[in-house]
Short mmCIF file of C-alpha atoms in Angstrom, two decimals:
data_model
loop_
_atom_site.label_atom_id
_atom_site.label_comp_id
_atom_site.label_asym_id
_atom_site.label_seq_id
_atom_site.Cartn_x
_atom_site.Cartn_y
_atom_site.Cartn_z
CA MET F 212 84.52 81.89 137.04
CA ASP F 213 82.60 78.73 137.95
CA SER F 214 85.24 76.20 138.95
CA LYS F 215 83.31 73.28 137.45
CA ILE F 216 83.29 74.98 134.06
CA GLY F 217 86.98 75.82 134.34
CA LYS F 218 87.78 72.21 135.20
CA GLU F 219 85.74 70.78 132.34
CA LEU F 220 87.23 73.16 129.79
CA ALA F 221 90.71 72.21 130.95
CA GLN F 222 89.90 68.51 130.78
CA ASN F 223 87.98 68.48 127.52
CA PHE F 224 89.85 71.11 125.51
CA ASN F 225 93.02 71.82 127.43
CA ILE F 226 91.89 75.44 127.71
CA VAL F 227 92.72 77.27 130.92
CA PHE F 228 91.64 80.90 131.01
CA LYS F 229 94.03 83.48 132.37
CA ASP F 230 91.23 86.01 132.66
CA GLY F 231 88.19 84.16 134.01
CA SER F 232 86.00 87.24 133.63
CA LEU F 233 86.13 86.78 129.86
CA LEU F 234 84.66 83.34 130.29
CA ASP F 235 81.95 84.69 132.60
CA GLU F 236 81.11 87.28 129.96
CA ALA F 237 80.95 84.64 127.22
CA PHE F 238 78.46 82.49 129.11
CA THR F 239 76.23 85.22 130.53
CA GLN F 240 73.01 86.34 128.88
CA ALA F 241 71.65 89.88 129.27
CA SER F 242 68.65 88.52 131.20
CA TYR F 243 70.99 87.32 133.96
CA VAL F 244 72.79 90.68 134.12
CA ASN F 245 69.43 92.44 134.43
CA GLU F 246 68.52 90.23 137.39
CA HIS F 247 71.85 90.90 139.08
CA PRO F 248 72.38 94.65 138.79
CA ASN F 249 75.27 96.54 140.39
CA GLN F 250 77.59 93.54 140.09
CA GLY F 251 79.38 94.96 137.06
CA LEU F 252 78.47 91.86 135.03
CA LYS F 253 78.83 91.83 131.28
CA PHE F 254 76.76 89.79 128.84
CA TYR F 255 78.03 87.88 125.85
CA GLU F 256 76.89 89.98 122.91
CA ARG F 257 79.98 92.06 122.27
CA ILE F 258 82.37 89.16 122.57
CA GLU F 259 80.07 87.12 120.35
CA PHE F 260 80.51 89.82 117.69
CA LEU F 261 84.25 89.17 117.81
CA GLY F 262 83.95 85.39 118.00
CA ASP F 263 81.73 85.32 114.94
CA ALA F 264 84.44 87.03 112.88
CA VAL F 265 87.17 84.82 114.35
CA LEU F 266 85.24 81.66 113.43
CA GLN F 267 84.55 82.85 109.87
CA PHE F 268 88.23 83.53 109.48
CA VAL F 269 89.49 80.28 110.97
CA VAL F 270 87.03 78.12 109.00
CA SER F 271 87.71 80.04 105.78
CA GLU F 272 91.45 79.60 106.05
CA TYR F 273 91.12 75.92 106.87
CA ILE F 274 88.92 75.02 103.90
CA PHE F 275 90.87 77.34 101.60
CA LYS F 276 94.07 75.43 102.35
CA ARG F 277 92.56 71.99 102.65
CA TYR F 278 90.72 72.11 99.32
CA PRO F 279 93.17 73.85 97.01
CA ASN F 280 91.11 72.99 93.95
CA LEU F 281 87.68 73.95 95.21
CA PRO F 282 86.44 77.02 93.33
CA GLN F 283 85.21 80.06 95.22
CA GLY F 284 81.51 79.32 94.84
CA ARG F 285 81.88 75.89 96.42
CA LEU F 286 84.15 77.21 99.17
CA THR F 287 81.47 79.78 99.97
CA ARG F 288 78.73 77.13 100.08
CA LEU F 289 80.83 74.85 102.25
CA ARG F 290 81.64 77.67 104.67
CA ALA F 291 77.94 78.54 104.86
CA ALA F 292 77.23 74.91 105.77
CA MET F 293 79.81 74.98 108.53
CA VAL F 294 79.28 78.49 109.86
CA ASN F 295 75.60 78.72 110.67
CA GLU F 296 73.19 78.59 113.56
CA GLU F 297 72.38 74.91 113.30
CA SER F 298 75.93 73.62 113.25
CA PHE F 299 77.25 76.05 115.85
CA ALA F 300 74.35 75.12 118.14
CA SER F 301 75.21 71.44 117.74
CA PHE F 302 78.89 72.13 118.48
CA ALA F 303 77.82 74.08 121.58
CA ARG F 304 75.74 71.12 122.82
CA GLU F 305 78.58 68.72 122.12
CA CYS F 306 80.83 70.95 124.27
CA HIS F 307 78.18 71.09 127.03
CA PHE F 308 77.98 74.86 126.70
CA ASN F 309 74.21 74.65 127.19
CA GLU F 310 74.93 73.70 130.81
CA TYR F 311 77.25 76.68 131.31
CA ILE F 312 74.96 79.56 130.30
CA ARG F 313 73.83 82.00 132.98
CA LEU F 314 70.23 82.94 132.24
CA GLY F 315 67.57 85.05 133.90
CA LYS F 316 64.64 83.17 135.42
CA GLY F 317 62.18 84.09 132.70
CA GLU F 318 64.51 82.88 129.96
CA GLU F 319 65.18 79.70 131.89
CA LEU F 320 61.45 79.00 132.11
CA ALA F 321 61.13 79.72 128.40
CA HIS F 322 63.74 76.98 127.74
CA ALA F 323 66.17 79.45 126.16
CA ARG F 324 69.00 77.17 127.26
CA GLU F 325 68.16 74.70 124.50
CA ARG F 326 67.37 77.26 121.81
CA ASP F 327 69.60 76.98 118.73
CA SER F 328 69.93 80.75 118.35
CA LEU F 329 71.26 81.18 121.88
CA LEU F 330 73.54 78.16 121.66
CA CYS F 331 74.98 79.45 118.40
CA ASP F 332 75.62 82.84 120.03
CA ILE F 333 77.30 81.17 122.99
CA PHE F 334 79.53 79.08 120.76
CA GLU F 335 80.68 82.28 119.09
CA SER F 336 81.12 84.18 122.34
CA PHE F 337 83.17 81.32 123.79
CA VAL F 338 85.48 81.42 120.78
CA GLY F 339 85.70 85.21 121.11
CA ALA F 340 86.75 84.77 124.73
CA VAL F 341 89.34 82.13 123.85
CA TYR F 342 90.71 84.45 121.19
CA MET F 343 90.92 87.43 123.57
CA ASP F 344 92.50 85.36 126.32
CA GLN F 345 94.86 83.11 124.37
CA GLY F 346 95.05 84.19 120.74
CA ILE F 347 94.30 82.66 117.38
CA ASP F 348 96.42 79.52 117.73
CA LYS F 349 94.33 78.27 120.63
CA VAL F 350 91.16 78.93 118.64
CA ILE F 351 92.58 76.84 115.79
CA THR F 352 93.45 74.03 118.20
CA PHE F 353 89.88 74.12 119.51
CA ALA F 354 88.47 74.14 115.96
CA LYS F 355 90.67 71.15 115.08
CA GLN F 356 89.03 69.28 117.91
CA VAL F 357 85.42 70.41 117.55
CA ILE F 358 84.77 71.72 114.01
CA PHE F 359 87.20 70.40 111.41
CA PRO F 360 86.84 66.64 112.16
CA LYS F 361 83.22 66.92 111.03
CA LEU F 362 84.50 67.30 107.48
CA ASP F 363 86.09 63.86 107.62
CA GLN F 364 83.02 62.42 109.26
CA GLY F 365 81.04 63.46 106.17
CA ARG F 366 78.91 65.92 108.13
CA PHE F 367 78.98 68.47 105.30
CA ASP F 368 79.07 66.00 102.44
CA GLU F 369 75.82 67.20 100.95
CA TYR F 370 77.60 70.48 100.19
CA PHE F 371 80.36 68.63 98.43
CA ASP F 372 80.59 67.17 95.06
CA HIS F 373 83.47 64.73 95.28
CA LYS F 374 83.16 63.70 91.64
CA THR F 375 83.64 67.27 90.45
CA GLU F 376 86.44 67.82 92.92
CA LEU F 377 88.20 64.68 91.76
CA GLN F 378 87.85 65.75 88.16
CA GLU F 379 89.30 69.18 88.91
CA THR F 380 92.13 67.66 90.92
CA VAL F 381 93.34 65.07 88.44
CA GLN F 382 92.78 67.26 85.38
CA ALA F 383 94.62 70.24 86.83
CA ASP F 384 97.74 69.31 84.84
CA GLY F 385 96.00 68.22 81.66
CA PRO F 386 93.36 65.80 80.38
CA VAL F 387 92.92 62.51 82.22
CA ASN F 388 90.38 59.76 81.63
CA ILE F 389 87.97 59.27 84.54
CA GLU F 390 85.49 56.42 84.48
CA TYR F 391 83.00 55.06 86.99
CA LYS F 392 82.39 51.31 86.88
CA LEU F 393 79.53 49.50 88.59
CA LEU F 394 81.19 46.56 90.38
CA SER F 395 78.12 44.94 91.87
CA GLU F 396 74.46 45.41 92.59
CA GLU F 397 73.02 43.27 95.35
CA GLY F 398 70.08 42.82 97.70
CA PRO F 399 66.31 43.00 97.38
CA GLU F 400 64.68 45.59 95.11
CA ASN F 401 63.70 47.91 98.01
CA ASP F 402 67.11 47.70 99.71
CA ARG F 403 69.60 47.40 96.92
CA THR F 404 73.30 48.02 97.48
CA PHE F 405 75.52 49.38 94.75
CA LYS F 406 79.29 49.13 94.64
CA SER F 407 81.10 51.44 92.27
CA ALA F 408 84.74 52.08 91.46
CA VAL F 409 86.41 55.10 89.95
CA MET F 410 89.09 54.40 87.37
CA ILE F 411 91.65 57.04 86.52
CA ASP F 412 93.45 56.31 83.27
CA GLY F 413 92.43 52.69 83.79
CA GLU F 414 93.66 52.42 87.38
CA GLU F 415 91.16 51.81 90.14
CA LEU F 416 91.67 54.58 92.71
CA GLY F 417 88.57 54.32 94.88
CA VAL F 418 85.57 52.16 95.66
CA GLY F 419 82.28 53.20 97.22
CA GLN F 420 79.22 51.35 98.40
CA ALA F 421 75.78 52.86 98.96
CA HIS F 422 72.08 52.46 98.36
CA SER F 423 72.19 54.46 95.16
CA LYS F 424 74.59 54.30 92.25
CA LYS F 425 75.11 58.05 92.43
CA HIS F 426 76.06 57.99 96.10
CA ALA F 427 78.34 54.98 95.58
CA GLU F 428 80.20 56.93 92.90
CA GLN F 429 80.52 59.95 95.19
CA LEU F 430 82.04 57.75 97.88
CA ALA F 431 84.43 56.19 95.36
CA ALA F 432 85.53 59.66 94.27
CA ARG F 433 86.00 60.65 97.91
CA GLU F 434 88.24 57.64 98.53
CA ALA F 435 90.28 58.46 95.42
CA LEU F 436 90.72 62.05 96.62
CA LEU F 437 91.93 60.90 100.03
CA ARG F 438 94.39 58.54 98.36
CA LEU F 439 95.70 61.26 96.03
CA LYS F 440 96.17 63.63 98.95
CA LYS F 441 98.26 61.05 100.79
CA GLN F 442 100.51 60.69 97.76
CA HIS F 443 101.25 64.43 97.78
CA MET X 121 105.01 89.72 88.93
CA ASP X 122 104.91 93.09 87.21
CA SER X 123 107.97 94.96 88.53
CA LYS X 124 106.14 98.33 88.50
CA ILE X 125 103.46 96.92 90.80
CA GLY X 126 106.05 95.36 93.08
CA LYS X 127 107.92 98.66 93.30
CA GLU X 128 104.81 100.69 94.06
CA LEU X 129 103.61 98.27 96.73
CA ALA X 130 107.03 98.41 98.37
CA GLN X 131 107.09 102.20 98.24
CA ASN X 132 103.51 102.87 99.26
CA PHE X 133 102.89 100.09 101.78
CA ASN X 134 106.27 98.62 102.53
CA ILE X 135 104.97 95.29 101.26
CA VAL X 136 107.41 93.06 99.37
CA PHE X 137 106.02 89.73 98.27
CA LYS X 138 108.10 86.62 98.74
CA ASP X 139 105.84 84.69 96.38
CA GLY X 140 105.03 86.99 93.49
CA SER X 141 102.65 84.43 91.99
CA LEU X 142 100.20 85.16 94.83
CA LEU X 143 100.16 88.78 93.78
CA ASP X 144 99.61 87.81 90.14
CA GLU X 145 96.69 85.65 91.23
CA ALA X 146 95.20 88.48 93.31
CA PHE X 147 95.20 90.93 90.40
CA THR X 148 94.08 88.58 87.62
CA GLN X 149 90.48 88.26 86.51
CA ALA X 150 89.11 85.04 84.99
CA SER X 151 88.62 86.81 81.64
CA TYR X 152 92.38 87.29 81.38
CA VAL X 153 93.08 83.66 82.22
CA ASN X 154 90.63 82.56 79.54
CA GLU X 155 92.47 84.65 76.95
CA HIS X 156 95.82 83.20 77.99
CA PRO X 157 95.26 79.46 78.27
CA ASN X 158 98.02 76.94 78.97
CA GLN X 159 100.01 79.42 81.01
CA GLY X 160 98.89 77.94 84.32
CA LEU X 161 97.46 81.30 85.39
CA LYS X 162 95.12 81.57 88.34
CA PHE X 163 92.40 84.16 88.83
CA TYR X 164 91.60 86.01 92.01
CA GLU X 165 88.36 84.41 93.17
CA ARG X 166 89.66 81.83 95.62
CA ILE X 167 92.09 84.17 97.27
CA GLU X 168 89.36 86.80 97.44
CA PHE X 169 87.30 84.29 99.46
CA LEU X 170 90.10 84.17 101.99
CA GLY X 171 90.78 87.92 101.95
CA ASP X 172 87.12 88.66 102.62
CA ALA X 173 87.25 86.64 105.85
CA VAL X 174 90.61 88.13 106.85
CA LEU X 175 89.26 91.67 106.44
CA GLN X 176 86.08 90.93 108.41
CA PHE X 177 88.23 89.57 111.19
CA VAL X 178 90.78 92.38 111.25
CA VAL X 179 88.14 95.13 111.13
CA SER X 180 86.01 93.38 113.77
CA GLU X 181 88.88 93.04 116.19
CA TYR X 182 89.93 96.64 115.67
CA ILE X 183 86.54 98.20 116.36
CA PHE X 184 85.85 95.73 119.18
CA LYS X 185 88.97 96.90 120.99
CA ARG X 186 88.81 100.54 120.00
CA TYR X 187 85.21 101.05 121.12
CA PRO X 188 84.97 99.05 124.33
CA ASN X 189 81.58 100.53 125.18
CA LEU X 190 79.89 100.18 121.82
CA PRO X 191 77.13 97.57 122.06
CA GLN X 192 76.98 94.69 119.61
CA GLY X 193 74.28 96.18 117.39
CA ARG X 194 76.30 99.31 116.79
CA LEU X 195 79.52 97.37 116.27
CA THR X 196 77.71 95.33 113.65
CA ARG X 197 76.41 98.44 111.89
CA LEU X 198 79.81 100.08 111.96
CA ARG X 199 81.48 96.98 110.55
CA ALA X 200 78.89 96.84 107.79
CA ALA X 201 79.72 100.46 106.93
CA MET X 202 83.43 99.67 106.74
CA VAL X 203 83.27 96.23 105.13
CA ASN X 204 81.23 96.68 101.98
CA GLU X 205 81.59 97.04 98.25
CA GLU X 206 81.57 100.81 98.16
CA SER X 207 84.24 101.38 100.78
CA PHE X 208 86.48 98.52 99.61
CA ALA X 209 86.23 99.83 96.04
CA SER X 210 87.28 103.27 97.22
CA PHE X 211 90.21 101.82 99.18
CA ALA X 212 91.23 99.86 96.04
CA ARG X 213 91.22 103.07 93.96
CA GLU X 214 93.18 104.92 96.61
CA CYS X 215 95.78 102.13 96.45
CA HIS X 216 95.82 102.30 92.60
CA PHE X 217 94.72 98.66 92.40
CA ASN X 218 92.46 99.59 89.48
CA GLU X 219 95.66 100.08 87.45
CA TYR X 220 97.02 96.67 88.45
CA ILE X 221 94.17 94.39 87.37
CA ARG X 222 94.75 92.01 84.47
CA LEU X 223 91.55 91.87 82.43
CA GLY X 224 90.44 90.20 79.24
CA LYS X 225 89.82 92.49 76.27
CA GLY X 226 86.05 92.31 76.46
CA GLU X 227 86.00 93.25 80.13
CA GLU X 228 88.44 96.08 79.45
CA LEU X 229 86.14 97.46 76.78
CA ALA X 230 83.20 97.13 79.18
CA HIS X 231 85.08 99.34 81.67
CA ALA X 232 85.20 96.57 84.27
CA ARG X 233 88.39 98.15 85.61
CA GLU X 234 86.39 100.95 87.22
CA ARG X 235 83.47 98.82 88.39
CA ASP X 236 82.95 98.90 92.18
CA SER X 237 82.17 95.19 92.38
CA LEU X 238 85.45 94.21 90.72
CA LEU X 239 87.49 96.73 92.71
CA CYS X 240 86.00 95.44 95.94
CA ASP X 241 86.89 91.87 94.94
CA ILE X 242 90.44 92.95 94.10
CA PHE X 243 90.86 94.72 97.42
CA GLU X 244 89.87 91.49 99.15
CA SER X 245 92.05 89.30 96.96
CA PHE X 246 95.04 91.57 97.58
CA VAL X 247 94.55 91.26 101.33
CA GLY X 248 94.17 87.48 100.94
CA ALA X 249 97.49 87.41 99.09
CA VAL X 250 99.22 89.56 101.74
CA TYR X 251 97.87 87.23 104.41
CA MET X 252 99.07 84.10 102.60
CA ASP X 253 102.48 85.58 101.89
CA GLN X 254 103.21 87.46 105.10
CA GLY X 255 100.63 86.68 107.75
CA ILE X 256 98.08 88.58 109.77
CA ASP X 257 100.41 91.21 111.23
CA LYS X 258 101.22 92.60 107.81
CA VAL X 259 97.52 92.74 107.00
CA ILE X 260 96.93 94.74 110.19
CA THR X 261 99.76 97.12 109.29
CA PHE X 262 98.16 97.63 105.87
CA ALA X 263 94.72 98.17 107.44
CA LYS X 264 96.24 100.73 109.83
CA GLN X 265 97.42 102.65 106.81
CA VAL X 266 94.44 102.29 104.49
CA ILE X 267 91.29 101.42 106.48
CA PHE X 268 91.45 102.45 110.14
CA PRO X 269 92.45 106.13 109.66
CA LYS X 270 89.10 106.67 107.94
CA LEU X 271 87.46 106.32 111.34
CA ASP X 272 89.34 109.36 112.63
CA GLN X 273 88.64 111.24 109.44
CA GLY X 274 84.94 110.89 110.22
CA ARG X 275 84.31 108.74 107.14
CA PHE X 276 81.89 106.45 109.01
CA ASP X 277 80.47 109.09 111.33
CA GLU X 278 76.96 108.66 110.04
CA TYR X 279 77.02 105.18 111.54
CA PHE X 280 78.09 106.54 114.87
CA ASP X 281 76.19 108.14 117.59
CA HIS X 282 78.80 109.92 119.66
CA LYS X 283 76.24 111.28 122.09
CA THR X 284 75.03 107.80 122.97
CA GLU X 285 78.58 106.51 123.15
CA LEU X 286 79.56 109.33 125.48
CA GLN X 287 76.57 108.63 127.68
CA GLU X 288 77.44 104.95 127.87
CA THR X 289 81.07 105.73 128.60
CA VAL X 290 80.63 108.21 131.40
CA GLN X 291 77.70 106.42 132.97
CA ALA X 292 79.39 103.03 133.01
CA ASP X 293 80.31 103.51 136.67
CA GLY X 294 77.10 105.18 137.81
CA PRO X 295 74.85 108.13 137.02
CA VAL X 296 76.46 111.31 135.71
CA ASN X 297 74.84 114.53 134.54
CA ILE X 298 75.36 115.24 130.84
CA GLU X 299 74.17 118.50 129.34
CA TYR X 300 74.51 120.12 125.94
CA LYS X 301 74.75 123.90 125.86
CA LEU X 302 74.37 126.09 122.79
CA LEU X 303 77.33 128.49 122.94
CA SER X 304 76.60 130.55 119.85
CA GLU X 305 74.53 130.74 116.69
CA GLU X 306 75.92 132.89 113.89
CA GLY X 307 75.67 133.71 110.21
CA PRO X 308 72.81 134.27 107.76
CA GLU X 309 69.62 132.22 108.01
CA ASN X 310 70.54 129.89 105.09
CA ASP X 311 74.11 129.31 106.32
CA ARG X 312 73.90 129.36 110.06
CA THR X 313 76.69 127.99 112.25
CA PHE X 314 76.02 126.47 115.64
CA LYS X 315 78.54 126.02 118.40
CA SER X 316 77.66 123.60 121.18
CA ALA X 317 79.43 122.33 124.26
CA VAL X 318 78.93 119.17 126.25
CA MET X 319 79.06 119.58 130.03
CA ILE X 320 79.68 116.55 132.21
CA ASP X 321 78.76 117.17 135.83
CA GLY X 322 79.13 120.88 135.04
CA GLU X 323 82.54 120.60 133.42
CA GLU X 324 82.91 121.47 129.74
CA LEU X 325 84.53 118.46 128.08
CA GLY X 326 84.02 119.14 124.38
CA VAL X 327 82.95 121.76 121.88
CA GLY X 328 81.61 121.26 118.38
CA GLN X 329 80.70 123.56 115.52
CA ALA X 330 78.48 122.69 112.58
CA HIS X 331 75.60 123.83 110.41
CA SER X 332 73.04 122.13 112.58
CA LYS X 333 72.65 122.08 116.34
CA LYS X 334 72.41 118.28 116.29
CA HIS X 335 75.65 117.85 114.39
CA ALA X 336 77.43 120.41 116.62
CA GLU X 337 76.41 118.36 119.65
CA GLN X 338 77.66 115.16 118.03
CA LEU X 339 81.03 116.79 117.38
CA ALA X 340 81.18 118.08 120.96
CA ALA X 341 80.47 114.55 122.22
CA ARG X 342 83.16 113.20 119.91
CA GLU X 343 85.72 115.65 121.32
CA ALA X 344 84.76 114.71 124.86
CA LEU X 345 85.21 111.02 124.04
CA LEU X 346 88.67 111.64 122.59
CA ARG X 347 89.62 113.60 125.71
CA LEU X 348 88.35 110.87 128.03
CA LYS X 349 90.27 108.23 126.10
CA LYS X 350 93.50 110.20 126.51
CA GLN X 351 92.95 110.35 130.25
CA HIS X 352 92.77 106.55 130.43
#
């Protein structure tokens, strides 16, 4: 195992591999193995197969528990937004995995190192290696650092409908009156800012501000949901 | 929870739910909930979402570890053969889950109870409920009873290529001579039986018998693989 990689993984994620060969496998592409025959090297594909399933599982469980009122269809859409090539590639870059990959010369010249499809694979193979070396709890710890915070940062908000979620949450135990109120509308015509509040049975539970009324209401609903969750 | 279901699950799978409401949820279709409003019933869809991911994960890990020489593409094909509507529906029937489902009257009349798509969903939701109630180890125990033995029974053999697997296994540490020898060919033209042996560096490691030479060779390779695994 490359000692620089080992050091960075320990520093950034508190992950120290017992079996460094798993890490080598996770970061090695077939093209590199082909250029270094007779060294008994393995490439990442098999362990990526495992990591893919581990990630699906860990993300599924997290959103299942975190959004207890989200119906299946929306859970499935949200998972699809989180578990895909584009987001895994971006997580891989954020973790500097693009620097860690061992590539053959041809692939290097073809800029494979920055290709989303490869980076996605490598993100999965890394998780597969963590799982094999240290088990599911360490994978969850890693996901809590790299994947799950993106939900709070609004990264997947387009897949969410906070207004519907709020409605389902507060009406779970019976009918409740939900109203959105426009508090203010300011600024020039081409850069208007809207401020909306959501009122639940007359009580203001959240306020949102955005460049469209619709988005402001979504943000208000999101704030109300966060507040309700804290009360529970 | 229906006490008959609880009893059967305890007898057949040694599974005793702590939280019976999870089991109710797993076996209840939306149509039944709609016919029984105001009872706070839940239907299986959310927990099926979770169970689906749990099953993918458990099956992936099992075949990843069991077939250490199977390349990713073949692992993926094998998983697809194990994790799909048809096989999950058959597992559900084998477990008598078709008898446990709570359906609305219309769905009952439409014979939904025997529909593969519903039975597959129910198999997943049951596993989701087991996972929520008792954790991953109990799911693996259940899979060892219901899913994994099918591999040894040859249920997914069409997705396997034992000859290729044998080749990859024995040649992992360098070139080895593999030969298939026809031992005998018997019976009438329209019902001929072929007996083949696989020789590895001159030593007979497996014998197979089937109605085609190709299948006899596959079975011989399979026997050789089992023998090699025992040696390890």
